[in-house]
Backbone as CSV, one residue per row, in Angstrom:
resi,resn,N_x,N_y,N_z,CA_x,CA_y,CA_z,C_x,C_y,C_z
1,MET,23.164,-45.132,92.523,23.891,-45.197,91.346,24.121,-43.903,90.685
2,ARG,25.301,-43.573,90.399,25.634,-42.169,89.672,24.992,-42.024,88.351
3,ASN,24.867,-40.747,87.928,24.340,-40.602,86.345,25.606,-40.824,85.499
4,GLU,25.868,-41.946,85.271,26.992,-42.316,84.146,26.463,-42.395,82.809
5,PRO,27.275,-42.038,81.802,26.763,-42.101,80.412,26.705,-43.595,80.145
6,GLN,25.644,-43.768,79.221,25.611,-45.281,78.782,26.814,-45.572,77.933
7,HIS,26.835,-46.831,77.632,28.027,-47.175,76.872,28.145,-46.771,75.358
8,GLY,29.117,-45.989,75.026,28.992,-45.287,73.686,28.705,-43.862,73.580
9,THR,28.178,-43.330,74.804,27.879,-42.040,74.699,28.758,-41.142,75.585
10,LEU,28.782,-39.886,75.541,29.390,-39.021,76.299,28.361,-38.059,76.983
11,PRO,28.757,-37.530,78.154,27.912,-36.600,78.682,27.971,-35.349,78.107
12,HIS,26.946,-34.489,78.326,26.909,-33.048,77.735,26.971,-32.100,78.905
13,ARG,27.586,-30.901,78.457,27.754,-29.862,79.312,27.002,-28.744,79.034
14,ALA,26.087,-28.182,79.761,25.195,-27.010,79.423,26.072,-25.665,79.553
15,GLY,26.083,-24.886,78.560,26.580,-23.462,78.641,25.940,-22.443,78.172
16,ARG,26.542,-21.264,77.919,25.835,-20.125,77.297,25.319,-20.561,75.848
17,TRP,26.160,-21.317,75.115,25.605,-21.486,73.807,25.018,-22.769,73.602
18,GLY,24.382,-23.283,74.796,23.557,-24.508,74.749,24.335,-25.692,75.135
19,SER,23.921,-26.896,74.990,24.393,-28.137,75.395,25.626,-28.529,74.452
20,LEU,26.673,-28.554,74.995,27.789,-28.964,74.237,28.355,-30.361,74.532
21,PRO,28.522,-31.242,73.518,28.846,-32.726,73.917,30.345,-32.611,74.250
22,LEU,30.657,-33.320,75.412,31.997,-33.654,75.836,32.683,-34.623,75.182
23,THR,33.834,-34.344,74.495,34.620,-35.400,73.883,35.648,-35.859,74.735
24,PRO,36.341,-37.078,74.315,37.458,-37.567,75.164,38.503,-36.513,75.442
25,THR,38.739,-35.496,74.345,39.739,-34.676,74.408,39.380,-33.360,75.047
26,THR,38.054,-33.073,75.318,37.484,-31.791,75.782,37.874,-31.550,77.324
27,PRO,38.702,-30.558,77.707,38.813,-30.373,79.047,37.440,-30.136,79.762
28,THR,37.506,-30.217,81.199,36.289,-30.086,81.894,36.065,-28.521,82.256
29,THR,37.137,-27.801,81.892,37.061,-26.244,82.039,36.284,-25.849,80.737
30,HIS,35.411,-24.804,80.910,34.744,-24.114,79.896,35.696,-23.412,78.953
31,ARG,35.554,-23.895,77.688,36.303,-23.097,76.297,35.471,-22.157,75.995
32,LEU,36.189,-20.841,75.553,35.390,-19.980,75.171,35.269,-20.153,73.512
33,ILE,34.159,-20.025,72.949,33.848,-20.203,71.596,33.705,-18.890,70.810
34,ALA,33.604,-17.871,71.841,33.277,-16.463,71.241,34.168,-15.409,72.161
35,PRO,34.440,-14.218,71.731,35.054,-13.376,72.360,34.245,-13.089,73.738
36,LYS,35.046,-12.492,74.813,34.437,-12.172,75.919,33.612,-10.910,75.654
37,LYS,32.742,-10.532,76.612,31.807,-9.372,76.389,32.547,-8.073,76.083
38,GLY,33.512,-7.947,76.803,34.458,-6.584,76.592,35.053,-6.527,75.259
39,ALA,35.114,-7.601,74.604,35.685,-7.703,73.289,34.743,-7.434,72.056
40,LEU,33.507,-7.174,72.412,32.563,-7.032,71.394,32.839,-5.789,70.460
41,TYR,32.532,-5.759,69.206,32.801,-4.737,68.362,32.072,-3.573,68.847
42,THR,32.680,-2.281,68.922,31.936,-1.170,69.315,31.865,-0.265,68.172
43,ALA,31.973,-0.643,66.983,31.674,0.250,65.814,30.398,0.769,65.822
44,GLY,30.187,1.806,64.939,29.016,2.540,64.924,27.843,1.886,64.116
45,MET,27.153,2.610,63.710,25.985,2.108,63.036,26.263,1.429,61.688
46,ARG,25.659,0.469,61.332,25.823,-0.258,59.914,24.741,0.376,59.006
47,ILE,25.257,0.907,57.840,24.329,1.515,56.812,24.164,0.531,55.673
48,ILE,22.851,0.519,55.318,22.567,-0.154,54.021,21.664,0.760,53.350
49,ALA,21.901,1.148,52.179,22.992,0.757,51.177,23.424,2.091,50.741
50,LEU,24.856,2.097,50.976,25.734,3.093,50.382,25.492,3.382,48.968
51,LYS,25.268,2.346,48.252,24.958,2.402,46.767,24.029,3.530,46.314
52,THR,22.827,3.410,47.163,21.731,4.454,46.921,22.375,5.991,47.025
53,LEU,23.235,6.139,48.127,23.780,7.518,48.323,24.627,7.705,47.224
54,ARG,25.518,6.869,46.779,26.493,7.115,45.597,25.743,7.245,44.330
55,ALA,24.763,6.592,44.025,24.030,6.841,42.918,23.490,8.126,42.814
56,PHE,22.894,8.605,43.908,22.340,9.999,44.028,23.453,11.254,43.987
57,TRP,24.643,11.042,44.665,25.566,12.034,44.486,26.189,12.092,43.171
58,GLU,26.195,11.005,42.417,26.751,11.100,41.023,25.853,11.784,40.065
59,GLN,24.614,11.865,40.352,23.559,12.649,39.433,23.628,14.120,40.099
60,HIS,23.900,14.308,41.310,23.748,15.601,42.113,25.144,15.850,42.882
61,PRO,26.169,16.288,41.961,27.558,16.390,42.713,27.408,17.256,43.781
62,ASP,26.533,18.306,43.826,26.654,19.269,44.995,26.250,18.679,46.189
63,ALA,25.474,17.459,46.264,25.191,16.790,47.443,26.163,15.804,47.901
64,ARG,27.250,15.586,47.201,28.315,14.653,47.536,28.939,14.842,48.849
65,GLN,29.509,15.999,49.213,30.084,16.232,50.358,29.170,16.180,51.696
66,ALA,27.925,16.632,51.425,27.083,16.704,52.537,26.701,15.222,52.938
67,LEU,26.309,14.372,51.827,26.054,12.852,52.041,27.109,12.254,52.574
68,GLN,28.432,12.419,52.006,29.575,11.749,52.655,29.866,12.120,54.190
69,ALA,29.711,13.244,54.452,29.666,13.850,55.928,28.650,13.083,56.658
70,TRP,27.413,13.087,56.302,26.324,12.158,57.057,26.748,10.687,57.115
71,TYR,27.135,10.192,56.175,27.712,8.849,56.060,28.700,8.474,57.210
72,ASP,29.669,9.389,57.151,30.854,9.234,58.164,30.335,9.489,59.481
73,ASP,29.543,10.340,59.675,28.986,10.561,61.186,28.179,9.518,61.657
74,THR,27.434,9.116,60.737,26.502,7.949,61.054,27.348,6.471,61.363
75,GLN,28.321,6.358,60.522,29.078,5.134,60.709,29.684,5.068,62.076
76,ARG,30.119,6.166,62.624,30.699,6.492,63.918,29.723,6.399,64.907
77,ALA,28.554,6.765,64.667,27.491,6.983,65.797,27.162,5.732,66.459
78,GLN,26.496,5.834,67.453,25.942,4.693,68.308,24.533,4.892,68.811
79,TRP,23.686,5.093,67.854,22.361,5.560,68.153,21.540,4.484,68.761
80,ARG,20.993,4.565,69.898,20.097,3.597,70.470,18.822,4.043,70.638
81,THR,18.502,5.435,70.688,17.278,6.103,70.864,17.166,7.208,69.995
82,PRO,15.927,7.700,69.596,15.840,8.938,68.706,16.657,10.180,69.517
83,ALA,16.471,10.270,70.716,17.186,11.211,71.520,18.823,11.292,71.112
84,ASP,19.309,10.285,71.046,20.864,10.115,70.506,20.851,10.946,69.026
85,ILE,19.922,10.679,68.296,20.180,11.400,66.972,19.924,12.966,67.237
86,LYS,18.826,13.151,67.820,18.569,14.673,68.161,19.594,15.385,68.760
87,ASN,20.646,14.792,69.559,21.585,15.444,70.255,22.537,15.897,69.130
88,VAL,22.612,15.251,67.944,23.701,15.747,66.928,22.949,16.346,65.829
89,TYR,21.757,15.995,65.408,21.087,16.520,64.313,19.739,17.091,64.913
90,ARG,19.693,18.294,65.363,18.607,19.034,65.884,17.468,19.137,64.862
91,ASN,17.782,19.098,63.491,16.527,19.377,62.776,16.113,17.963,62.073
92,ALA,16.738,16.984,62.572,16.141,15.615,62.244,14.542,15.615,62.594
93,SER,13.806,14.905,61.615,12.391,14.734,61.970,12.030,13.202,61.971
94,PHE,11.247,12.935,63.152,11.040,11.527,63.240,9.516,11.247,62.998
95,ILE,9.258,10.300,62.082,8.006,9.877,61.789,7.725,8.465,62.208
96,GLY,6.553,7.993,61.780,6.284,6.705,62.274,7.035,5.434,61.570
97,ASN,7.139,4.385,62.095,7.746,3.181,61.723,9.223,3.314,61.647
98,ASN,9.682,4.030,62.759,11.203,4.265,63.010,11.938,4.894,61.804
99,ARG,11.194,5.692,61.086,11.965,6.450,60.111,12.286,7.936,60.539
100,VAL,13.427,8.306,60.026,14.000,9.621,60.486,14.329,10.391,59.050
101,ILE,13.998,11.622,59.194,14.194,12.483,57.942,15.211,13.472,58.212
102,PHE,16.499,13.486,57.468,17.396,14.397,57.678,17.455,15.429,56.483
103,ASN,17.817,16.618,56.946,17.908,17.770,55.859,19.331,17.658,55.454
104,ILE,19.577,17.681,54.150,20.980,17.408,53.498,21.277,18.835,52.817
105,LYS,22.499,19.214,52.875,23.207,20.482,52.286,22.117,21.587,52.433
106,GLY,21.982,22.102,53.608,21.343,23.295,53.936,19.998,23.248,53.436
107,ASN,19.281,21.929,53.732,17.837,21.712,53.399,17.565,21.767,51.803
108,ASP,18.640,21.533,51.012,18.192,21.472,49.665,17.673,20.071,49.279
109,TYR,18.203,18.939,50.007,17.757,17.646,49.820,17.292,17.091,51.252
110,ARG,16.514,16.013,50.964,15.939,15.084,51.884,16.454,13.662,52.099
111,LEU,16.759,13.120,53.283,17.256,11.767,53.298,16.474,11.221,54.253
112,VAL,15.746,10.119,53.852,14.931,9.244,54.756,15.453,8.063,54.969
113,VAL,15.506,7.639,56.321,16.183,6.215,56.558,15.218,5.618,57.726
114,ALA,15.372,4.343,57.723,14.669,3.502,58.667,15.838,2.862,59.621
115,ILE,15.483,3.060,60.889,16.516,2.575,61.785,16.074,1.517,62.766
116,ASN,16.784,0.396,62.805,16.740,-0.555,63.777,17.727,-0.307,64.741
117,TYR,17.141,0.435,65.883,18.103,0.810,66.886,18.704,-0.329,67.757
118,ARG,18.041,-1.439,67.960,18.456,-2.564,68.832,19.519,-3.202,68.049
119,GLN,19.657,-3.467,66.659,20.646,-3.967,65.942,21.791,-3.006,65.498
120,GLY,21.416,-1.658,65.608,22.416,-0.677,65.018,22.524,-0.528,63.651
121,ILE,21.254,-0.731,62.849,21.234,-0.775,61.469,20.488,0.590,60.971
122,VAL,21.007,1.316,59.878,20.328,2.240,59.325,20.004,1.918,57.855
123,TYR,18.882,1.862,57.469,18.492,1.550,55.999,18.179,2.820,55.211
124,ILE,18.826,3.009,54.194,18.634,4.113,53.408,17.286,4.029,52.688
125,ARG,16.299,4.706,52.774,14.921,4.521,52.052,14.728,5.451,50.979
126,PHE,15.173,6.759,51.046,15.031,7.803,49.991,16.113,8.687,50.223
127,VAL,16.513,9.379,49.159,17.331,10.626,49.132,16.799,11.285,47.771
128,GLY,16.538,12.572,48.144,15.893,13.374,46.859,15.808,14.820,47.219
129,SER,15.153,15.574,46.261,14.948,16.807,46.419,13.645,16.990,47.282
130,HIS,13.235,18.146,47.693,12.063,18.354,48.431,10.723,18.103,47.580
131,GLN,10.855,18.475,46.264,9.714,18.157,45.334,9.481,16.576,45.204
132,ALA,10.615,15.861,45.078,10.551,14.393,45.021,10.046,13.810,46.217
133,TYR,10.599,14.445,47.640,10.026,13.950,48.844,8.511,14.210,49.044
134,ASP,8.016,15.296,48.519,6.529,15.580,48.585,5.815,14.432,47.878
135,ARG,6.295,13.728,46.835,5.400,12.930,46.119,5.528,11.471,46.847
136,ILE,6.299,11.272,47.946,6.399,9.954,48.551,5.711,9.974,49.924
137,ASP,5.477,8.716,50.417,4.975,8.598,51.718,6.075,7.967,52.474
138,ALA,6.788,8.894,53.277,7.985,8.552,53.944,7.826,7.525,55.104
139,THR,6.592,7.307,55.569,6.363,6.281,56.514,6.461,4.751,56.074
140,THR,6.049,4.691,54.608,6.062,3.283,54.082,7.158,3.077,52.963
141,ILE,7.943,4.066,52.548,8.831,3.798,51.482,10.003,2.894,52.183
């Protein structure tokens, strides 16, 4: 006896996205419910939160151009390892907890970010002067 569905039920088809129920109108060929792998977005890093940078450069207009340049570079970057960052920013410092410290505007300011390399997300944790940086713990902020 074949494995036939019981009366009133339809068979399921296992696929990449789990078990999908077949309906009377579902063709037996696999339907794509997501783009093919080659169609994945290849945008750069996602930066959270621009609002922090914007608030800082509104108070310190001399830092605006440097912070905007860093933001633009980071948005286009595809950092998967600290080495990827070091290739572009030779003076970047790496500390614990996936934190990276960037010198901004000729070392006038410091920018501390936390990076999730796997998901491609950069979290702005701190931006400020060297004096303000000396008062924080960059590994936990």
